[in-house]
Short mmCIF file of C-alpha atoms and ligand atoms in Angstrom, two decimals:
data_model
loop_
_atom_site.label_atom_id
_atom_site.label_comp_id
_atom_site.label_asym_id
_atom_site.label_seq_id
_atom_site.Cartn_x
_atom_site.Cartn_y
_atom_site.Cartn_z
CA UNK A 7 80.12 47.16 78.48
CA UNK A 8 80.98 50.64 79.47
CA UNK A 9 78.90 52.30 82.35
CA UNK A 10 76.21 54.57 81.16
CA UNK A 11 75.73 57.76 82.90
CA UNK A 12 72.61 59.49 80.95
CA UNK A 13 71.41 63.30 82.22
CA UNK A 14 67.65 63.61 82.30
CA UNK A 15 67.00 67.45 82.16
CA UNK A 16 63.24 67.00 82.60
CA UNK A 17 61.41 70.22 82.06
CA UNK A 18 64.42 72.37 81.95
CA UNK A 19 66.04 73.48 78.81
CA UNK A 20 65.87 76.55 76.56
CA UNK A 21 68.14 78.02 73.48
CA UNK A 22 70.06 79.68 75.94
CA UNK A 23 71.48 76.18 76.92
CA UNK A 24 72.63 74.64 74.34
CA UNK A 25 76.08 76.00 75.03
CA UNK A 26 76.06 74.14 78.43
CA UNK A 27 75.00 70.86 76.07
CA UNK A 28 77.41 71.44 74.27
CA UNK A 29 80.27 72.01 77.32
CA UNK A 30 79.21 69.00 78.43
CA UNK A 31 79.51 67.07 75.12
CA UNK A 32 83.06 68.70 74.68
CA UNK A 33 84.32 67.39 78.68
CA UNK A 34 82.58 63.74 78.03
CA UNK A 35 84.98 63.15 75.24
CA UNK A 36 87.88 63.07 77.94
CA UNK A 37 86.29 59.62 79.54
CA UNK A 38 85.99 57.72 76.54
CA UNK A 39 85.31 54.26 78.69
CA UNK A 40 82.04 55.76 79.92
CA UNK A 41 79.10 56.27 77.61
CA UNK A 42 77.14 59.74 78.16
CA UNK A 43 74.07 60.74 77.29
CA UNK A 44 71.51 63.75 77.64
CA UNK A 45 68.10 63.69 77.49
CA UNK A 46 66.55 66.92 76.87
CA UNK A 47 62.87 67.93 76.09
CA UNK A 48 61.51 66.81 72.82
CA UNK A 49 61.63 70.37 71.47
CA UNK A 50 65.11 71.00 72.01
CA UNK A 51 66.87 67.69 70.75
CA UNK A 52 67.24 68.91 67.43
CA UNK A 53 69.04 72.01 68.21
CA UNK A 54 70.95 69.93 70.81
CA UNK A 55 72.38 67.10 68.26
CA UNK A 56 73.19 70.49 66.50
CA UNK A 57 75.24 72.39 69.44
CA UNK A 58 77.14 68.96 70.00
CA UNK A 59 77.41 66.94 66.90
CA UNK A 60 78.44 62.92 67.60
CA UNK A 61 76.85 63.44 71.25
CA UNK A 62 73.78 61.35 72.16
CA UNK A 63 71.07 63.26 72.56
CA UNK A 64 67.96 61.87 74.14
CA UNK A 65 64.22 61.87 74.83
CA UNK A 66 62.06 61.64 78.01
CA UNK A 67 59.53 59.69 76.75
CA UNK A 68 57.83 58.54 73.67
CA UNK A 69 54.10 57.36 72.65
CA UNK A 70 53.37 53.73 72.36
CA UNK A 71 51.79 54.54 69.08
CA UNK A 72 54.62 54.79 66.27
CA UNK A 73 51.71 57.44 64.45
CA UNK A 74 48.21 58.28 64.60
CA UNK A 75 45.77 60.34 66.39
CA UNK A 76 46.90 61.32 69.50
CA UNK A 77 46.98 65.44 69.64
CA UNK A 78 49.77 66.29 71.29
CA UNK A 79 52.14 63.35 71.50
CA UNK A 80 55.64 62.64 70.22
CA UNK A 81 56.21 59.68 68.77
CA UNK A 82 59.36 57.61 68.26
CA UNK A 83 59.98 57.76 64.45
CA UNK A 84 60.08 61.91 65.27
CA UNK A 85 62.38 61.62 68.15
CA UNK A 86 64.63 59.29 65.77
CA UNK A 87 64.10 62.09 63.07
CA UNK A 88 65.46 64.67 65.37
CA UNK A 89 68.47 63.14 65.83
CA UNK A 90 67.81 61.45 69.22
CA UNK A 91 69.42 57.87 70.07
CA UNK A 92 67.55 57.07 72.71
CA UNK A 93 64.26 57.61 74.96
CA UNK A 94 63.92 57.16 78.80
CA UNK A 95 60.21 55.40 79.30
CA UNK A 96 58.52 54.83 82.73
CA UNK A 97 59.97 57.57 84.47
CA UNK A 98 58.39 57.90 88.02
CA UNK A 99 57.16 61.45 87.30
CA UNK A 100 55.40 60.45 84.17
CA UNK A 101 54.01 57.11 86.27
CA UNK A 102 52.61 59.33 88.83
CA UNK A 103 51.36 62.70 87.00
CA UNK A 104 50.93 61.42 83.52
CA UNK A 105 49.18 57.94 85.40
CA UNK A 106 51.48 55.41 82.95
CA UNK A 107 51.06 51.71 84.04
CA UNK A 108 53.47 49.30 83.37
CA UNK A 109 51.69 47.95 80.47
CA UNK A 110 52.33 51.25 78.96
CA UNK A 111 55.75 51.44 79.91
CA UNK A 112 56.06 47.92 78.08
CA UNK A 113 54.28 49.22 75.16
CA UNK A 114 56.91 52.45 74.40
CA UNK A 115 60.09 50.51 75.13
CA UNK A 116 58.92 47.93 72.53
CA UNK A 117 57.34 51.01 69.76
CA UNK A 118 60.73 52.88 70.97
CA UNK A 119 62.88 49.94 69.74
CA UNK A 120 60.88 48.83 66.81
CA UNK A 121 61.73 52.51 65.40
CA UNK A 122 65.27 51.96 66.45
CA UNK A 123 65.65 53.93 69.44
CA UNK A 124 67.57 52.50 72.65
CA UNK A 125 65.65 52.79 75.95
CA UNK A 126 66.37 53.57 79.87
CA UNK A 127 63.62 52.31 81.17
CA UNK A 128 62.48 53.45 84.68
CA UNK A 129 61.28 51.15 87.94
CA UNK A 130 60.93 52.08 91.39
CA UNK A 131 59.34 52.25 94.90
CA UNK A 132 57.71 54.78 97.09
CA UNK A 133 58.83 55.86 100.52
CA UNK A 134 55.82 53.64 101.55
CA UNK A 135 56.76 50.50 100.22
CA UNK A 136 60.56 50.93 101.07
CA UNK A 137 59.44 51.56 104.67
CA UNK A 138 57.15 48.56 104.50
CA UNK A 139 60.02 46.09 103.88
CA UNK A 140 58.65 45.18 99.98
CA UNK A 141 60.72 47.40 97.87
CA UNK A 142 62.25 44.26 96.51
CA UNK A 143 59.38 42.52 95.53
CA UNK A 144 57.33 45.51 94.38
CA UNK A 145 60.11 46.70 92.16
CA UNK A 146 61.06 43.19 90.41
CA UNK A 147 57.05 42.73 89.74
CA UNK A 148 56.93 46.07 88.61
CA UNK A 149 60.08 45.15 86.28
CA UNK A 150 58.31 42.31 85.21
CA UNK A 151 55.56 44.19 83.99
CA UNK A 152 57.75 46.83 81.97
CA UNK A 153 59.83 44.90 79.93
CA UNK A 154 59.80 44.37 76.66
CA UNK A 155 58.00 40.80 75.35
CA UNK A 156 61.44 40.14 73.85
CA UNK A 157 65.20 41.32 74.30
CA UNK A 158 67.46 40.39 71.02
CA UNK A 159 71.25 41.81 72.89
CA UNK A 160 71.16 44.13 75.99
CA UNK A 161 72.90 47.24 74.04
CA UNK A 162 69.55 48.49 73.43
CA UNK A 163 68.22 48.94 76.92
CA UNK A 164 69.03 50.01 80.46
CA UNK A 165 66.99 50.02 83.44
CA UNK A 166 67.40 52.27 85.84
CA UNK A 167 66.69 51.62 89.20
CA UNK A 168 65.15 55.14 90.81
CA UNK A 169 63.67 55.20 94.49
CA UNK A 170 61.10 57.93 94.20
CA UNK A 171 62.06 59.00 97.78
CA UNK A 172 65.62 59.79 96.44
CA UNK A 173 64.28 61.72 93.18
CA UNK A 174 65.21 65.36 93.98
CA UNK A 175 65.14 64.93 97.79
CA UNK A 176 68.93 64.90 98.33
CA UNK A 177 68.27 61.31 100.30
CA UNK A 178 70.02 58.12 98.95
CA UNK A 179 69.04 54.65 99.77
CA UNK A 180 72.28 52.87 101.47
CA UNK A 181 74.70 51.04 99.62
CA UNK A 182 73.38 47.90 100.98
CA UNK A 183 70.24 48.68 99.92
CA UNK A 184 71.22 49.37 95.92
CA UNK A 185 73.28 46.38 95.79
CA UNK A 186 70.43 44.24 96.91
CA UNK A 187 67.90 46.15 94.71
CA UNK A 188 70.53 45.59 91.52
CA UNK A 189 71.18 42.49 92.71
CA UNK A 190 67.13 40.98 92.27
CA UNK A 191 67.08 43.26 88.97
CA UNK A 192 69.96 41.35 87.24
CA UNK A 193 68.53 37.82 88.56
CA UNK A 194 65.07 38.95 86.69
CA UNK A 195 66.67 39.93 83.59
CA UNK A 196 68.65 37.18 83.57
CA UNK A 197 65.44 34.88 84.45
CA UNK A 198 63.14 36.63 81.53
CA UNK A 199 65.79 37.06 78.89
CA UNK A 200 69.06 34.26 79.73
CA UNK A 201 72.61 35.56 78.58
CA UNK A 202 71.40 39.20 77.36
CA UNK A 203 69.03 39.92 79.90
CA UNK A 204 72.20 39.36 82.66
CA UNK A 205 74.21 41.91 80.26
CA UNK A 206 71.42 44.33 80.35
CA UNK A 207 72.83 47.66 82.02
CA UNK A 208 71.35 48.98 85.70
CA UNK A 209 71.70 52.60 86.71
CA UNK A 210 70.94 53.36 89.94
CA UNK A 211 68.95 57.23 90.02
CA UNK A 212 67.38 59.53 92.35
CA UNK A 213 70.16 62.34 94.10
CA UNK A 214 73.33 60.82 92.27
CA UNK A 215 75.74 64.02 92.83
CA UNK A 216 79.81 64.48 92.80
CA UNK A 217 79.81 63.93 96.05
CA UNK A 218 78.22 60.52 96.20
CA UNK A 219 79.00 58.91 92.55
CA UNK A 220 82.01 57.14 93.29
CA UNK A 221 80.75 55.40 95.90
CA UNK A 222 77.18 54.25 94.36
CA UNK A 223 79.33 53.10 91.24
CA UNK A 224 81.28 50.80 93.11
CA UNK A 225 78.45 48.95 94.13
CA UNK A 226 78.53 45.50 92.64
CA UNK A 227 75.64 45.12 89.84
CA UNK A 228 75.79 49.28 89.35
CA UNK A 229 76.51 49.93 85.61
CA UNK A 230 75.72 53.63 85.47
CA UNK A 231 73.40 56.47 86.55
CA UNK A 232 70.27 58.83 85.57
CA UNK A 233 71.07 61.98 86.84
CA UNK A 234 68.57 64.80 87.39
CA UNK A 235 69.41 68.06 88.85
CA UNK A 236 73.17 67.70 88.83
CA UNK A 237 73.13 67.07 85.08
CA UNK A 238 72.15 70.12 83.73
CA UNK A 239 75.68 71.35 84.42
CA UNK A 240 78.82 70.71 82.98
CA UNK A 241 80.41 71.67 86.41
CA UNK A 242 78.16 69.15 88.45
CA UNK A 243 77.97 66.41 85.78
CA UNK A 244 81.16 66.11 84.25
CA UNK A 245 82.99 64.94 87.61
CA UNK A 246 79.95 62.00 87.73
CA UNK A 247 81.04 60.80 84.45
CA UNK A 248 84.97 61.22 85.57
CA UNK A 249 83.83 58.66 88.88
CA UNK A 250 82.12 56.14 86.43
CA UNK A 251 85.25 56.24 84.29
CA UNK A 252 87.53 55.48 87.15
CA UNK A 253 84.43 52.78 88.28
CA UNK A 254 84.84 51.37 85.15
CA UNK A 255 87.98 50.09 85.88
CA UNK A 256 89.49 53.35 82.97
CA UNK A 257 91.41 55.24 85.68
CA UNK A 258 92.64 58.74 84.70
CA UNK A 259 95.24 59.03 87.50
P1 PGA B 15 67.64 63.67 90.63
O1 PGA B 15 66.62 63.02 89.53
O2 PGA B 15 69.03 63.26 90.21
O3 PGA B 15 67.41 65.15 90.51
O4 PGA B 15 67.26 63.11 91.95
C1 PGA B 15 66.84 61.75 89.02
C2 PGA B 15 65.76 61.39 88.03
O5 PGA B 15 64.59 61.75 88.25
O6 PGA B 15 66.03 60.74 87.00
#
């Protein structure tokens, strides 16, 4: 499978950028091994899939609810009607601020694919538990407790694997420490979900730049990135998406 390397432009994102959405659709097409994707706020993804047309557009989150009474919320089967492909779910921001639990987490990714969307779903530790030597553990239980009851092929879903010490904070965990992390992820999938659970894709998030892509993509068990701050740029996030293509065994040179 090609390596995924999805923007998430969090609360960021007016009119006035859709040209840069649509810069960045325009440069993605030149790495056609790598599979790119933006997710934008909810109110923009129309007007997105509009300024780049073929482009996958995506959402942040999504309620567990496909309708009903909940003032305020977005659900899937208006995300899907705005043209987006796919919704990230159990981002650390909205575990922390928004107080998700991983039963909730489990409960979008499943209402998210029941409606048809594709999901990057979202695990990782604090600076607390890295220091305290159970990143490992924490994060795989925490895994555990996200995914979906059921996984029919791994297209559908990615998990990204996002430190929330390295969200933002310029700090990376070592390579050692990703390909161990990706490492436990895979055997879990694998465990839960056989043959299509090992297929599922990881991206590794939190401070993914230029400067450091190639070198978290050649970690083994690394099949893509969530990107933050540097995606909101063509000139930051295009050259990520040129390292995953040349990481993805499509070299340019
Ligand atoms: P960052 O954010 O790349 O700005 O660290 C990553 C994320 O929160 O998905």
């Amino acid at each position: 499978m090609n390596k995924l390397v999805a923007g998430n432009w969090k609360m960021f994102g007016l009119s006035a950028d859709l040209p840069e959405i649509a810069a960045i659709a325009e440069q993605s097409r030149a790495y056609p091994a790598v599979d790119v994707a933006l997710c934008v706020p909810a109110i923009l993804i129309e007007r997105a899939v509009r300024a780049a047309p073929g482009f996958v557009i995506g959402a942040q989150d999504v309620h567990e609810a496909p309708y009903g009474a909940h003032t305020g919320s977005v659900s899937a089967g208006m995300l899907l009607d705005a043209g987006a492909h796919l919704t990230i779910v159990g981002h650390s921001e909205r575990r922390e601020f928004q107080r998700e639990s991983d039963a909730d987490v489990k409960a979008k990714a499943e209402t998210a694919r029941g409606c048809g969307l594709d999901v990057i779903l979202c695990v990782g530790e604090s600076l607390a538990v890295r220091v305290s030597g159970q990143a490992v553990a924490t994060v795989v239980a925490q895994l555990d407790a996200s995914l979906p009851a059921a996984l029919d092929g791994p297209a559908w879903l990615a998990v990204a694997y996002e430190p929330i010490w390295a969200i933002g904070t310029g700090k990376v965990p070592t390579t050692a420490e990703i390909g161990e992390m990706h490492a436990a992820l895979r055997a879990r999938l694998a465990e839960r979900f056989g043959s299509a659970g090992a297929a599922v894709r990881i991206l590794y998030g939190g401070s993914v730049k230029a400067a450091n892509a190639a070198e978290i993509f050649a970690v083994a068990d690394v099949d893509g990135a969530l990107v933050g701050g540097a995606s909101l740029k063509a000139v930051d996030f295009i050259p990520i998406v040129a390292a995953a293509a040349v990481e993805g065994g499509a070299a340019i040179a």
